[in-house]
N, CA, C, O and CB atoms as a CASP TS submission, in Angstrom:
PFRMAT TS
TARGET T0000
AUTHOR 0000-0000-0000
METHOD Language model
MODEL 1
PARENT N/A
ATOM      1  N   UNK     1     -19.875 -40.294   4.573  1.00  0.00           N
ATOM      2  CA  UNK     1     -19.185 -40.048   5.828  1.00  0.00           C
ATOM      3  C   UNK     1     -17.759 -39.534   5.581  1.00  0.00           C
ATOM      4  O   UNK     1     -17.243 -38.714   6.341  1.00  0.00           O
ATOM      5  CB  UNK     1     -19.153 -41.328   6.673  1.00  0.00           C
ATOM      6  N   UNK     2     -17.183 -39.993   4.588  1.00  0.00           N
ATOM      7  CA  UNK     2     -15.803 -39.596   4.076  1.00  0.00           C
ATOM      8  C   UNK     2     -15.770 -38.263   4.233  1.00  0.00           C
ATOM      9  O   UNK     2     -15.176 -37.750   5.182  1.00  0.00           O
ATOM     10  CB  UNK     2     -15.472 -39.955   2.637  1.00  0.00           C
ATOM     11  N   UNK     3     -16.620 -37.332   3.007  1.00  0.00           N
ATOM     12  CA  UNK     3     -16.651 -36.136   2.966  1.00  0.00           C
ATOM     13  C   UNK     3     -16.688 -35.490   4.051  1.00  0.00           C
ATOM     14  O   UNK     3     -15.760 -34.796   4.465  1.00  0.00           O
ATOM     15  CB  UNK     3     -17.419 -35.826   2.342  1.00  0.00           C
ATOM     16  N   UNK     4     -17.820 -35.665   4.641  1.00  0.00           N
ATOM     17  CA  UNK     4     -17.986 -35.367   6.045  1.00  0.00           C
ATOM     18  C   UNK     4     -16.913 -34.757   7.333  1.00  0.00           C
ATOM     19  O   UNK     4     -17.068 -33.830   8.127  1.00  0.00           O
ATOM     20  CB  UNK     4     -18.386 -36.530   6.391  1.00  0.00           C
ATOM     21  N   UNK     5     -15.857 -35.666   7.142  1.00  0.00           N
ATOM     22  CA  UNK     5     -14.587 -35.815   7.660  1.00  0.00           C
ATOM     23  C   UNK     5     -13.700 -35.276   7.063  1.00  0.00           C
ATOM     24  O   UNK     5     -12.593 -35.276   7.602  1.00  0.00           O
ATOM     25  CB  UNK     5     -14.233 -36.900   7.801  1.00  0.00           C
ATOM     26  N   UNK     6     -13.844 -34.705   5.903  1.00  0.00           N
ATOM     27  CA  UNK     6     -12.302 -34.196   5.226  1.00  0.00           C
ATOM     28  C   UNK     6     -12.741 -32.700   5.043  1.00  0.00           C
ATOM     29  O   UNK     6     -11.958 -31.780   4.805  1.00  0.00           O
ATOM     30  CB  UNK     6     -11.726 -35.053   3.466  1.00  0.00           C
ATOM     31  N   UNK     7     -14.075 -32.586   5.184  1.00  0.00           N
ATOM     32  CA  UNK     7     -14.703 -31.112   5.497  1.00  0.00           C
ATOM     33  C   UNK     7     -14.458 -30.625   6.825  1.00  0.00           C
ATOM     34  O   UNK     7     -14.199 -29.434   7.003  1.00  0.00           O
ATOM     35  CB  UNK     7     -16.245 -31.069   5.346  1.00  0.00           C
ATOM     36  N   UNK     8     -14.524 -31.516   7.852  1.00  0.00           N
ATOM     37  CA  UNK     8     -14.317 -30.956   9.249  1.00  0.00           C
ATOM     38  C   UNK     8     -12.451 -30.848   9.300  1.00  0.00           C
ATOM     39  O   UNK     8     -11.895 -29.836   9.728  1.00  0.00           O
ATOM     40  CB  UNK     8     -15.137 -32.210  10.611  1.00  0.00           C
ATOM     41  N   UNK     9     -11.814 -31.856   8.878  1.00  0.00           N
ATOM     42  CA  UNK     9     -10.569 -31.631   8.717  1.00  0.00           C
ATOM     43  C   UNK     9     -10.555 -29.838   8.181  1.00  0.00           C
ATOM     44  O   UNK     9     -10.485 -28.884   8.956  1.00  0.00           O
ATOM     45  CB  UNK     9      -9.967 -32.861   7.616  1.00  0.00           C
ATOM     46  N   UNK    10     -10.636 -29.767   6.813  1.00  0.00           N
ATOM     47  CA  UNK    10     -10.608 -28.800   6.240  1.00  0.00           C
ATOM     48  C   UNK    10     -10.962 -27.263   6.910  1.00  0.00           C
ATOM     49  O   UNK    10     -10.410 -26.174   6.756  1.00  0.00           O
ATOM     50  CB  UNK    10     -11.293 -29.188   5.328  1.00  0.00           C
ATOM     51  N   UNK    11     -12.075 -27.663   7.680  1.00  0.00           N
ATOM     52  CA  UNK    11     -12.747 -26.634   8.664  1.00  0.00           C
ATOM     53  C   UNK    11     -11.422 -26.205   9.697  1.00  0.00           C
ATOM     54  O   UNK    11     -11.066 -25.046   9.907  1.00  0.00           O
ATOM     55  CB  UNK    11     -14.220 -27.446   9.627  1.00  0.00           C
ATOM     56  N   UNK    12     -10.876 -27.275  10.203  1.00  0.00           N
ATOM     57  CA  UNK    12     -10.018 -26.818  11.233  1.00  0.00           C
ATOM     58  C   UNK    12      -8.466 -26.778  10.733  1.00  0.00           C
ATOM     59  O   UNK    12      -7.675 -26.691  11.672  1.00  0.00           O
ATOM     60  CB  UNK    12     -10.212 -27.761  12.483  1.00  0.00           C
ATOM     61  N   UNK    13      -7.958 -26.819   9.612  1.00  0.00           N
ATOM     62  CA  UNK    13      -6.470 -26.955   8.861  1.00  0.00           C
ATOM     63  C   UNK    13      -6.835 -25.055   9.118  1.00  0.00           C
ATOM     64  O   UNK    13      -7.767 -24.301   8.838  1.00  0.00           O
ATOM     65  CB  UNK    13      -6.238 -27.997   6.677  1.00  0.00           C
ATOM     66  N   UNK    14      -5.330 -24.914   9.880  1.00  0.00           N
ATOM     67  CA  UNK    14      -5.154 -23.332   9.995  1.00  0.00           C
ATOM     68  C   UNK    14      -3.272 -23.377   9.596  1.00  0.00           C
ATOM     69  O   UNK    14      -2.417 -22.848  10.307  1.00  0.00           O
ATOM     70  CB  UNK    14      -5.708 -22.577  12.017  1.00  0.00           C
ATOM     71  N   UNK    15      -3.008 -24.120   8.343  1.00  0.00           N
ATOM     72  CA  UNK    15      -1.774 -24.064   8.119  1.00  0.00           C
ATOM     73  C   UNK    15      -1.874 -22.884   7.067  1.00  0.00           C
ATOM     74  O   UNK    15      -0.680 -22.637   7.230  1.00  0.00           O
ATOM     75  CB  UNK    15      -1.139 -25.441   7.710  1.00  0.00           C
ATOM     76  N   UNK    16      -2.282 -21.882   6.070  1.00  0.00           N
ATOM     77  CA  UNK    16      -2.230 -21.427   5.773  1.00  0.00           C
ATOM     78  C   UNK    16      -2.372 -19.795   6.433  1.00  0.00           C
ATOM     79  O   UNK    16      -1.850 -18.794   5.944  1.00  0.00           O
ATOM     80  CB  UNK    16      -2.581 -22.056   5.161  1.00  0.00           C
ATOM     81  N   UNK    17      -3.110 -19.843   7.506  1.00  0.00           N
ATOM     82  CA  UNK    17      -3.925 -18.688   7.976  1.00  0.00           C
ATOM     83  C   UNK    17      -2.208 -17.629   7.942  1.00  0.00           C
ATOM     84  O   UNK    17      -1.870 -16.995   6.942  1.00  0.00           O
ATOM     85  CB  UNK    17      -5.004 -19.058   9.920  1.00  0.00           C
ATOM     86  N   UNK    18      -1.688 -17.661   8.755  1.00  0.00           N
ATOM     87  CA  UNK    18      -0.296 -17.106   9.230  1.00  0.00           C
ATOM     88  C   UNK    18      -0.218 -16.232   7.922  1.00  0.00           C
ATOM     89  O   UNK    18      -0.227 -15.006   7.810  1.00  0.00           O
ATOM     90  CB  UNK    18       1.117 -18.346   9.523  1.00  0.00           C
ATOM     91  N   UNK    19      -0.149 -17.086   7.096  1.00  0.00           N
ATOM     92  CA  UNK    19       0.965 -16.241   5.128  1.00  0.00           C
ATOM     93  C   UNK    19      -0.571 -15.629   5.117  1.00  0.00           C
ATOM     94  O   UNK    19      -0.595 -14.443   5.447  1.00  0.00           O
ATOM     95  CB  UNK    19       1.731 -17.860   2.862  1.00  0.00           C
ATOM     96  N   UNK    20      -1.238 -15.928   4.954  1.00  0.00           N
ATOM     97  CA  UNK    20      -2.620 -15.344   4.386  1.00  0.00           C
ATOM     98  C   UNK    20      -2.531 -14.077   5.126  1.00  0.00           C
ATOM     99  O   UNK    20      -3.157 -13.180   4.561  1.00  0.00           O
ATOM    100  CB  UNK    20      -4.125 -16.264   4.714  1.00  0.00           C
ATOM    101  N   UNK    21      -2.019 -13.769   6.079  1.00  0.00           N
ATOM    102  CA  UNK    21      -2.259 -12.573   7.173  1.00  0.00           C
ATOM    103  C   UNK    21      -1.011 -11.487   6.879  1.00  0.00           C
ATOM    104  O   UNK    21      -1.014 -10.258   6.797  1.00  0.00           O
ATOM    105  CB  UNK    21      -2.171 -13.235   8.976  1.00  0.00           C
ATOM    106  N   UNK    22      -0.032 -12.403   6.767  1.00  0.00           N
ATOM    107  CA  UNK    22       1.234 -11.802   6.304  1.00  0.00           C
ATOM    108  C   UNK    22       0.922 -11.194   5.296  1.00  0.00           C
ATOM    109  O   UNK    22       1.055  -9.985   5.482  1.00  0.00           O
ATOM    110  CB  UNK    22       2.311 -12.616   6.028  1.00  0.00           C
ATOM    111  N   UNK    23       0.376 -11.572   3.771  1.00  0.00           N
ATOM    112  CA  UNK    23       0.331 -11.311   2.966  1.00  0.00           C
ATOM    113  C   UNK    23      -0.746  -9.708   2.938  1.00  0.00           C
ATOM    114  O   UNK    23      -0.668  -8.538   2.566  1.00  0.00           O
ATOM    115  CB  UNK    23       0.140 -12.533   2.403  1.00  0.00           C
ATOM    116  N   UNK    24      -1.434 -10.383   3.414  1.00  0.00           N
ATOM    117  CA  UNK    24      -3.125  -8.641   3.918  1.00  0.00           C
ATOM    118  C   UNK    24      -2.171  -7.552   4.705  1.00  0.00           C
ATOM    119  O   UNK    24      -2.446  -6.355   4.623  1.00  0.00           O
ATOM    120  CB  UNK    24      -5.080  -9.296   5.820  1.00  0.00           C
ATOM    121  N   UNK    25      -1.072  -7.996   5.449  1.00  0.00           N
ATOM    122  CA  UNK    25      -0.309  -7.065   5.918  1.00  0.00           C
ATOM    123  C   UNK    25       0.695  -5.955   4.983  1.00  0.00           C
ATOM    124  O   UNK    25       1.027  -4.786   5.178  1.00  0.00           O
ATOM    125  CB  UNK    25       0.393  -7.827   6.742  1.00  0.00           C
ATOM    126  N   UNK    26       0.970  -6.887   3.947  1.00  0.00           N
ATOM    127  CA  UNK    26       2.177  -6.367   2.954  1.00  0.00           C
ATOM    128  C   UNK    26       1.708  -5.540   2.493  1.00  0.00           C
ATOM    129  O   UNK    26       2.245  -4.435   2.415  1.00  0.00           O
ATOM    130  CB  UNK    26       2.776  -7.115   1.915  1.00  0.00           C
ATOM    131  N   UNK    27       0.148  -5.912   1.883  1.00  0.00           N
ATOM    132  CA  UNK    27      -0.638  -5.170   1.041  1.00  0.00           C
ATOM    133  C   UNK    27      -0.880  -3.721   1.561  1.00  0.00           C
ATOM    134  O   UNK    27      -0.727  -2.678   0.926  1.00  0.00           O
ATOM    135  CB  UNK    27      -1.891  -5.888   0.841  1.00  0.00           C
ATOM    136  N   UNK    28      -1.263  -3.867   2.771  1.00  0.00           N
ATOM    137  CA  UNK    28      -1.845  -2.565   3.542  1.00  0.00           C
ATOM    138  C   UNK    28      -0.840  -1.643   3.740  1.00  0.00           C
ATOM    139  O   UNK    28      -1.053  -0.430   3.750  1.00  0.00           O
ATOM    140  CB  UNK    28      -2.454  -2.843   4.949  1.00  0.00           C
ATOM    141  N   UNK    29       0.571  -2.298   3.945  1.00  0.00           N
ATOM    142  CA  UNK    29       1.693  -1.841   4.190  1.00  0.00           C
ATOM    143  C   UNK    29       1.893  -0.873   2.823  1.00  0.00           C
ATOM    144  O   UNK    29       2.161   0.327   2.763  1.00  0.00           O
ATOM    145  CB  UNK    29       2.725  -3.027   4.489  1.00  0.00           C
ATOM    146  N   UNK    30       1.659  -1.852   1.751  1.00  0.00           N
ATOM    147  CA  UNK    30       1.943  -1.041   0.461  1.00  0.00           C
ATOM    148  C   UNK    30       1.096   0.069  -0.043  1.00  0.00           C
ATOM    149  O   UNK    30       1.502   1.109  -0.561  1.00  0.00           O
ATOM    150  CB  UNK    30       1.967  -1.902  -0.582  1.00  0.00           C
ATOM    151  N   UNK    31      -0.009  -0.249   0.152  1.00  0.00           N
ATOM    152  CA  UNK    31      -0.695   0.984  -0.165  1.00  0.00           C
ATOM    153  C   UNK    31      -0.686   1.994   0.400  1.00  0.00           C
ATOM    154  O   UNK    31      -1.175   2.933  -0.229  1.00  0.00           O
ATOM    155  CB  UNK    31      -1.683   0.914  -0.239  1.00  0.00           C
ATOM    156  N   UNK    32      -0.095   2.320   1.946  1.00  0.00           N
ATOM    157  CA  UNK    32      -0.196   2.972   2.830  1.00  0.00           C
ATOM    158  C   UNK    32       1.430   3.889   2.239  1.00  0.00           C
ATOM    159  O   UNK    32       1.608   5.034   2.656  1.00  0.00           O
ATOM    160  CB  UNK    32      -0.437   2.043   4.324  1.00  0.00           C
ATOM    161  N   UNK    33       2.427   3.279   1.337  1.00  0.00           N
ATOM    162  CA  UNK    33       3.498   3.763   1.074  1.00  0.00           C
ATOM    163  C   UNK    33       3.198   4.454  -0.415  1.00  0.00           C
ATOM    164  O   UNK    33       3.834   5.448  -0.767  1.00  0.00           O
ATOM    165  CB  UNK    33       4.583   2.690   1.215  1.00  0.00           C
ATOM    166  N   UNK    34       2.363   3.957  -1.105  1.00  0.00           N
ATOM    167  CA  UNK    34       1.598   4.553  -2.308  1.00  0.00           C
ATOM    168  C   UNK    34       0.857   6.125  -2.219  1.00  0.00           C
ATOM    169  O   UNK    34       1.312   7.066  -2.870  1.00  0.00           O
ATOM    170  CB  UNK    34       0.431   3.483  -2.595  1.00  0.00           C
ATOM    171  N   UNK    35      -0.101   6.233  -1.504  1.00  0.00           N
ATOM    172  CA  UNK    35      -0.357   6.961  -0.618  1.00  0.00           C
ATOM    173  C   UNK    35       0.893   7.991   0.035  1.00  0.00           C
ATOM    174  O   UNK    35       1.061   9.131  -0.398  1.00  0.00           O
ATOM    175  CB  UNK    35      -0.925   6.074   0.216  1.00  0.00           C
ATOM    176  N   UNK    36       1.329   7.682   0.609  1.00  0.00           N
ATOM    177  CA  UNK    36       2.391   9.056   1.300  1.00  0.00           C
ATOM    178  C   UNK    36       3.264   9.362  -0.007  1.00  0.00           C
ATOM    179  O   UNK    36       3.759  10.477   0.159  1.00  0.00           O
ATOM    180  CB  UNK    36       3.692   8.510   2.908  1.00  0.00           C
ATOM    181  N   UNK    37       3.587   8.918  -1.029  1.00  0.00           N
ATOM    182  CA  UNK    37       4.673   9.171  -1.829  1.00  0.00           C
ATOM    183  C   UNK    37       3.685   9.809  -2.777  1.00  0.00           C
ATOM    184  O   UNK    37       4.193  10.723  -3.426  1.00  0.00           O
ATOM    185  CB  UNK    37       5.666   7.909  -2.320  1.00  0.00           C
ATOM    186  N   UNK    38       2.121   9.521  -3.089  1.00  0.00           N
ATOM    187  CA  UNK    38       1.351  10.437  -4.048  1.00  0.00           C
ATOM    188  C   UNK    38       1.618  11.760  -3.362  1.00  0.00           C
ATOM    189  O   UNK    38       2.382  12.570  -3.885  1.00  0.00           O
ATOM    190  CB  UNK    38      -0.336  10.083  -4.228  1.00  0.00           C
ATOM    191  N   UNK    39       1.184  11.940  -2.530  1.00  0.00           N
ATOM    192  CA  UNK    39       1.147  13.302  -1.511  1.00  0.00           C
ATOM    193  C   UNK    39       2.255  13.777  -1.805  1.00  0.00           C
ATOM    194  O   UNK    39       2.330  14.741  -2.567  1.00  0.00           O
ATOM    195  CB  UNK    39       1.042  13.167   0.117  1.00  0.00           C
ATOM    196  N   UNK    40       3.394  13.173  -1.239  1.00  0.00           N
ATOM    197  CA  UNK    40       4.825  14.001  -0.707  1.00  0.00           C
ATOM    198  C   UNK    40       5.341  14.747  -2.801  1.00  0.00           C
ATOM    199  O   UNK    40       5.899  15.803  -3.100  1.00  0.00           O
ATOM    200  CB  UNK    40       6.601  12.161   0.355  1.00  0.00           C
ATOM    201  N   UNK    41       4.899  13.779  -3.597  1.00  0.00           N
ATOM    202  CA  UNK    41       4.707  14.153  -5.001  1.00  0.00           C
ATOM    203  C   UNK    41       4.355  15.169  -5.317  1.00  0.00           C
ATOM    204  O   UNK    41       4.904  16.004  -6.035  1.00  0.00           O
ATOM    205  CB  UNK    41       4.026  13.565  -5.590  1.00  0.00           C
ATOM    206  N   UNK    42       2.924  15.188  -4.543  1.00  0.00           N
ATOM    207  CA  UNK    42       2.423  16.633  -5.313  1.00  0.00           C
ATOM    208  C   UNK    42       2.821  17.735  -4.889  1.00  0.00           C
ATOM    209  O   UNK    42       2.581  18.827  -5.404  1.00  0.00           O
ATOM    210  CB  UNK    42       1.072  16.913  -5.322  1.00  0.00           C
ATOM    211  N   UNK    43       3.819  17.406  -3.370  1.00  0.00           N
ATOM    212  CA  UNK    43       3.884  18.430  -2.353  1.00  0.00           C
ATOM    213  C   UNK    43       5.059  18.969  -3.124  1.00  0.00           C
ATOM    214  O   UNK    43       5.244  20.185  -3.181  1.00  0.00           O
ATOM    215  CB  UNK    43       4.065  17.995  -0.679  1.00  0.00           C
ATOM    216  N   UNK    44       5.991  17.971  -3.816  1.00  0.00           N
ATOM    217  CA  UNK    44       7.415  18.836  -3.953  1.00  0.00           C
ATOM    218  C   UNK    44       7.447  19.263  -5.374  1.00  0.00           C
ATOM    219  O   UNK    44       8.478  19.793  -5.786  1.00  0.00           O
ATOM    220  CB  UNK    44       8.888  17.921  -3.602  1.00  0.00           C
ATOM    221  N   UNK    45       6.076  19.035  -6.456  1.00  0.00           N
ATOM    222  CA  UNK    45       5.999  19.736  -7.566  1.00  0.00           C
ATOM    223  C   UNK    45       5.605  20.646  -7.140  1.00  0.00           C
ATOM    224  O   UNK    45       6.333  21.609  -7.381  1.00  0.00           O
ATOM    225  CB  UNK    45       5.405  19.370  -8.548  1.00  0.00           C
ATOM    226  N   UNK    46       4.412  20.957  -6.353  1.00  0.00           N
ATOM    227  CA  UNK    46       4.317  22.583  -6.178  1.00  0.00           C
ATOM    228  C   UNK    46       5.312  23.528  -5.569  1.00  0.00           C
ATOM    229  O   UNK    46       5.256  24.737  -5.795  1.00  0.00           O
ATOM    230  CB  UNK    46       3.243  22.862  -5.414  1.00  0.00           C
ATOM    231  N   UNK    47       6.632  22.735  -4.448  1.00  0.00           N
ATOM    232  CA  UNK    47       7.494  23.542  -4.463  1.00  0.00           C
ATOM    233  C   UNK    47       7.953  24.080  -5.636  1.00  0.00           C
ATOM    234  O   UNK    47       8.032  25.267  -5.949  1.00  0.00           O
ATOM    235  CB  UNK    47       8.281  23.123  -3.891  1.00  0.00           C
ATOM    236  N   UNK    48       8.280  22.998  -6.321  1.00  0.00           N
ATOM    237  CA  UNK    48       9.347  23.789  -7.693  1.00  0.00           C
ATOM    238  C   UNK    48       8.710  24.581  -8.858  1.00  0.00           C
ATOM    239  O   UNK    48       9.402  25.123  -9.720  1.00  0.00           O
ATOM    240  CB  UNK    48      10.202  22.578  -8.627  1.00  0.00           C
ATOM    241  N   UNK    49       7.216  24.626  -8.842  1.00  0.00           N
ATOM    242  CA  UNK    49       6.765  25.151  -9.479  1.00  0.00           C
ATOM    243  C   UNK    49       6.683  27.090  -8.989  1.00  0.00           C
ATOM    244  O   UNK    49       6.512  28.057  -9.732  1.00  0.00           O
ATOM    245  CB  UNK    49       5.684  24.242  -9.621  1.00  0.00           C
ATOM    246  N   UNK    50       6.869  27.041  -7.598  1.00  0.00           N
ATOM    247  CA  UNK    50       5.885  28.133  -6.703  1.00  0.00           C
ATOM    248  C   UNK    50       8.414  28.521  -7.194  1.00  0.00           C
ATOM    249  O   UNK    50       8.743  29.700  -7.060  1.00  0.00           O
ATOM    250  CB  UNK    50       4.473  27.507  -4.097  1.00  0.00           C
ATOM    251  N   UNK    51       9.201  27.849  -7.487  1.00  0.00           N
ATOM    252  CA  UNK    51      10.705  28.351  -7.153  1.00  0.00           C
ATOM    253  C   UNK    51      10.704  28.461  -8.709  1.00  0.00           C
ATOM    254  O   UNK    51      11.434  29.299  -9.237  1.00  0.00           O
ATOM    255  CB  UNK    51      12.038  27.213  -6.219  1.00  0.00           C
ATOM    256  N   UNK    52       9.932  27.668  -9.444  1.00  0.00           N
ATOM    257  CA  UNK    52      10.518  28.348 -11.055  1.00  0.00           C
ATOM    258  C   UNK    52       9.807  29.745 -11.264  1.00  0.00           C
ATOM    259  O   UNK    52      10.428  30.642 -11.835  1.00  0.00           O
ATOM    260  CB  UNK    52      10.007  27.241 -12.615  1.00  0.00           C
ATOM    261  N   UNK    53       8.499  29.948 -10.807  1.00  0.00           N
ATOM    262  CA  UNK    53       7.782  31.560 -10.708  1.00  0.00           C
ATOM    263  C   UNK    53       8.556  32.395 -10.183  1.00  0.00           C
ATOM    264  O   UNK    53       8.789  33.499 -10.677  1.00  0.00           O
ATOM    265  CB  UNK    53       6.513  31.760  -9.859  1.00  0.00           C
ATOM    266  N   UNK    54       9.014  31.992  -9.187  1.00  0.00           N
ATOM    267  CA  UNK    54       9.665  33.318  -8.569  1.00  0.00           C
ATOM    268  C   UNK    54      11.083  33.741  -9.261  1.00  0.00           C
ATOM    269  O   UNK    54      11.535  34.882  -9.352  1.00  0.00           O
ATOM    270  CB  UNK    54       9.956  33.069  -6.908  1.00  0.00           C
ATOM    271  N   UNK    55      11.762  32.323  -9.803  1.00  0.00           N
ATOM    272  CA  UNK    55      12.962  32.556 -10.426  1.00  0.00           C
ATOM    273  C   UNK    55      13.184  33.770 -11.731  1.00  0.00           C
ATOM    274  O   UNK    55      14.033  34.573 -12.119  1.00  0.00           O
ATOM    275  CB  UNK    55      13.260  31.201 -10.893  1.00  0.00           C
ATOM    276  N   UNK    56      11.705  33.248 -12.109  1.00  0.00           N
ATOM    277  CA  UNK    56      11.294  33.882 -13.620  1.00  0.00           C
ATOM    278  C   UNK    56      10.918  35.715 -13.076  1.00  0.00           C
ATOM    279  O   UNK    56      11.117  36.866 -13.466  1.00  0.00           O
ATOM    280  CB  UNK    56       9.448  32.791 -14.473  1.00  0.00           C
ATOM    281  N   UNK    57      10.452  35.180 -12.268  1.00  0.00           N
ATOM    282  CA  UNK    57      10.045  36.935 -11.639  1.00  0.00           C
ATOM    283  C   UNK    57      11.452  37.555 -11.447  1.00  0.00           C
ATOM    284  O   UNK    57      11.860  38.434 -12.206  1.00  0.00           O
ATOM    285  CB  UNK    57       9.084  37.035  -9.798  1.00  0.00           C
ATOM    286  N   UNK    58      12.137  37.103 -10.480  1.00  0.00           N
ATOM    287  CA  UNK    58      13.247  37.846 -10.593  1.00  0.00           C
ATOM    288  C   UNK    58      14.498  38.024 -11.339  1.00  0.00           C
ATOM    289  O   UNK    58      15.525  38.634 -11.040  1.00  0.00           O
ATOM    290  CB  UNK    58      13.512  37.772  -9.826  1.00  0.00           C
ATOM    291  N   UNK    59      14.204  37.414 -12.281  1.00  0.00           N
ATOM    292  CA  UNK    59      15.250  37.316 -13.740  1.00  0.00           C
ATOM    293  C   UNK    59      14.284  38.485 -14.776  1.00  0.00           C
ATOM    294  O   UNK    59      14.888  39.172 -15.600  1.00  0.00           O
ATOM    295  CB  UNK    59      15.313  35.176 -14.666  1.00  0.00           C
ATOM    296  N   UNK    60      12.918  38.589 -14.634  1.00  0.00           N
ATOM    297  CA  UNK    60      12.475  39.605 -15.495  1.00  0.00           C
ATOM    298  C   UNK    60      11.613  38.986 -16.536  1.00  0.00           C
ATOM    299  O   UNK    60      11.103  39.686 -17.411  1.00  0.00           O
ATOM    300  CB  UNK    60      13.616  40.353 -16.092  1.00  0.00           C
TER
END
């Protein structure tokens, strides 16, 4: 019967839930900033790549 009772306790203890949610938030948050900074990465090497060609072109 003990068990019983410290399982239903256990069932209904929602002191953790809050950080647990916080935490799935950070995450999503972070990857979602991982993500735009891969992109915006590749976006501003191909600028400088597409400004060292042309530099080279017009230097000869």
């Amino acid at each position: 019967m003990k068990l019983f009772s410290r399982l239903q306790r256990f069932a209904r203890d929602d002191s953790g839930v809050t950080s647990i949610e916080y935490a799935l938030l950070g995450v999503l948050i972070a990857v979602a900033i991982v993500g735009a900074v891969g992109a915006t990465g590749r976006q501003v090497q191909a600028l400088y790549e597409s400004i060292s060609e042309q530099v080279v072109a017009a230097l000869g």
